[in-house]
Tab-separated table of C-alpha atoms in Angstrom:
chain	number	residue	atom	x	y	z
A	167	MET	CA	115.192	94.860	86.466
A	168	SER	CA	111.594	93.547	87.658
A	169	LYS	CA	108.375	94.661	86.559
A	170	ILE	CA	107.494	95.289	90.647
A	171	LYS	CA	111.012	96.232	91.359
A	172	GLU	CA	111.099	99.515	88.250
A	173	GLU	CA	107.453	100.082	89.413
A	174	PHE	CA	108.369	100.163	93.749
A	175	ASN	CA	111.269	102.748	92.469
A	176	LYS	CA	109.568	105.239	90.684
A	177	TRP	CA	106.336	105.146	93.583
A	178	PHE	CA	109.498	105.598	95.975
A	179	SER	CA	111.121	108.778	94.119
A	180	ASP	CA	107.303	110.331	93.380
A	181	LEU	CA	107.401	110.464	97.854
A	182	ASP	CA	110.920	112.690	97.359
A	183	ILE	CA	113.378	111.241	100.625
A	184	LYS	CA	116.060	112.937	100.950
A	185	TYR	CA	117.959	110.948	103.155
A	186	PHE	CA	117.079	106.800	101.626
A	187	LYS	CA	116.972	105.526	98.797
A	188	ALA	CA	114.542	103.081	97.220
A	189	HIS	CA	117.022	100.072	97.352
A	190	GLU	CA	116.831	100.252	101.410
A	191	PHE	CA	113.480	98.839	101.820
A	192	THR	CA	113.847	96.293	99.809
A	193	ASN	CA	117.087	94.858	99.268
A	194	TYR	CA	116.221	91.995	101.390
A	195	PHE	CA	112.774	91.502	99.240
A	196	GLU	CA	113.177	88.676	96.994
A	197	ARG	CA	115.832	86.728	98.998
A	198	ASN	CA	114.595	83.238	100.795
A	199	LEU	CA	110.751	83.211	101.331
A	200	ASN	CA	111.090	87.028	101.456
A	201	THR	CA	108.745	88.606	98.606
A	202	PHE	CA	108.049	92.737	97.371
A	203	PRO	CA	104.851	93.638	99.290
A	204	PRO	CA	101.825	93.579	96.928
A	205	LYS	CA	101.059	97.266	95.356
A	206	SER	CA	98.315	97.379	97.180
A	207	LYS	CA	100.164	97.897	100.695
A	208	TRP	CA	102.430	100.060	99.254
A	209	LYS	CA	100.359	103.342	100.845
A	210	ASN	CA	100.917	101.524	104.157
A	211	MET	CA	104.164	102.820	104.456
A	212	VAL	CA	104.457	106.365	103.679
A	213	ALA	CA	104.014	107.639	106.794
A	214	THR	CA	106.689	105.594	108.453
A	215	ILE	CA	109.195	106.155	105.646
A	216	LYS	CA	108.857	109.777	106.239
A	217	LEU	CA	108.994	110.124	109.690
A	218	ILE	CA	112.261	107.739	109.679
A	219	ASP	CA	113.498	111.102	107.076
A	220	ARG	CA	113.331	113.123	109.298
A	221	LEU	CA	114.794	111.245	112.201
A	222	ARG	CA	117.813	110.908	110.216
A	223	ALA	CA	117.848	114.855	109.228
A	224	ASP	CA	117.898	115.528	113.347
A	225	ILE	CA	120.042	112.715	114.430
A	226	GLY	CA	122.268	113.844	111.681
A	227	MET	CA	123.311	109.590	111.554
A	228	PRO	CA	122.831	107.304	108.866
A	229	ILE	CA	119.941	105.012	109.594
A	230	ARG	CA	120.249	101.683	108.126
A	231	LEU	CA	117.356	99.736	108.038
A	232	THR	CA	117.026	95.859	109.217
A	233	SER	CA	113.541	94.921	107.880
A	234	SER	CA	110.649	96.036	106.943
A	235	TYR	CA	108.192	94.125	104.740
A	236	ARG	CA	107.873	90.576	105.738
A	237	SER	CA	106.029	88.128	103.392
A	238	LYS	CA	103.975	85.752	105.433
A	239	ALA	CA	106.324	82.577	104.814
A	240	TYR	CA	109.002	84.731	105.557
A	241	ASN	CA	107.630	86.495	109.178
A	242	ASP	CA	107.289	82.278	109.963
A	243	ASN	CA	111.266	81.816	109.501
A	244	CYS	CA	112.589	84.794	111.123
A	245	GLY	CA	110.556	84.182	114.132
A	246	GLY	CA	108.156	87.056	113.628
A	247	ALA	CA	104.809	87.401	116.287
A	248	PRO	CA	101.928	85.910	113.581
A	249	LYS	CA	100.332	89.891	114.134
A	250	SER	CA	103.240	90.845	112.613
A	251	LEU	CA	103.067	94.910	110.797
A	252	HIS	CA	106.013	93.672	108.486
A	253	LYS	CA	103.199	91.623	106.968
A	254	GLU	CA	101.507	94.688	106.000
A	255	PHE	CA	104.673	96.789	105.278
A	256	ASN	CA	103.612	98.952	108.439
A	257	ALA	CA	106.926	98.495	109.953
A	258	ILE	CA	110.776	99.519	110.103
A	259	ASP	CA	113.270	98.249	112.258
A	260	LEU	CA	116.272	99.962	112.019
A	261	GLN	CA	119.961	99.980	113.856
A	262	VAL	CA	122.005	103.227	114.227
A	263	ASP	CA	125.556	102.430	115.478
A	264	GLY	CA	126.670	104.323	118.160
A	265	LEU	CA	122.770	105.212	119.442
A	266	LYS	CA	120.967	103.177	122.061
A	267	PRO	CA	117.029	101.826	121.818
A	268	SER	CA	115.664	104.063	124.124
A	269	TYR	CA	117.397	107.635	122.395
A	270	ILE	CA	115.891	106.584	119.329
A	271	TYR	CA	112.435	105.865	120.486
A	272	ALA	CA	112.571	109.016	122.445
A	273	ARG	CA	112.871	111.567	119.611
């Protein structure tokens, strides 16, 4: 395991998140043109991680994370918005099988 991945896993475990594991946020960081987010941006995701953990408890169904941090190169390659908050590690795309996005948004 790379040093940055070990550090991220430790950082994540300190957040005391019940329903998610660090690898759910990092499973695509090292594919294609993407990278791990710089450590200076990790704090940007704390409130969002805690929010989706509460959402998971509220809806009682698994949540699948489909995107979190995107490097500039990866964001450009996948057609992301130039000012995407994913580049700041401040956005998550997610899916819940069987629920419409409007239901999740209303929660």
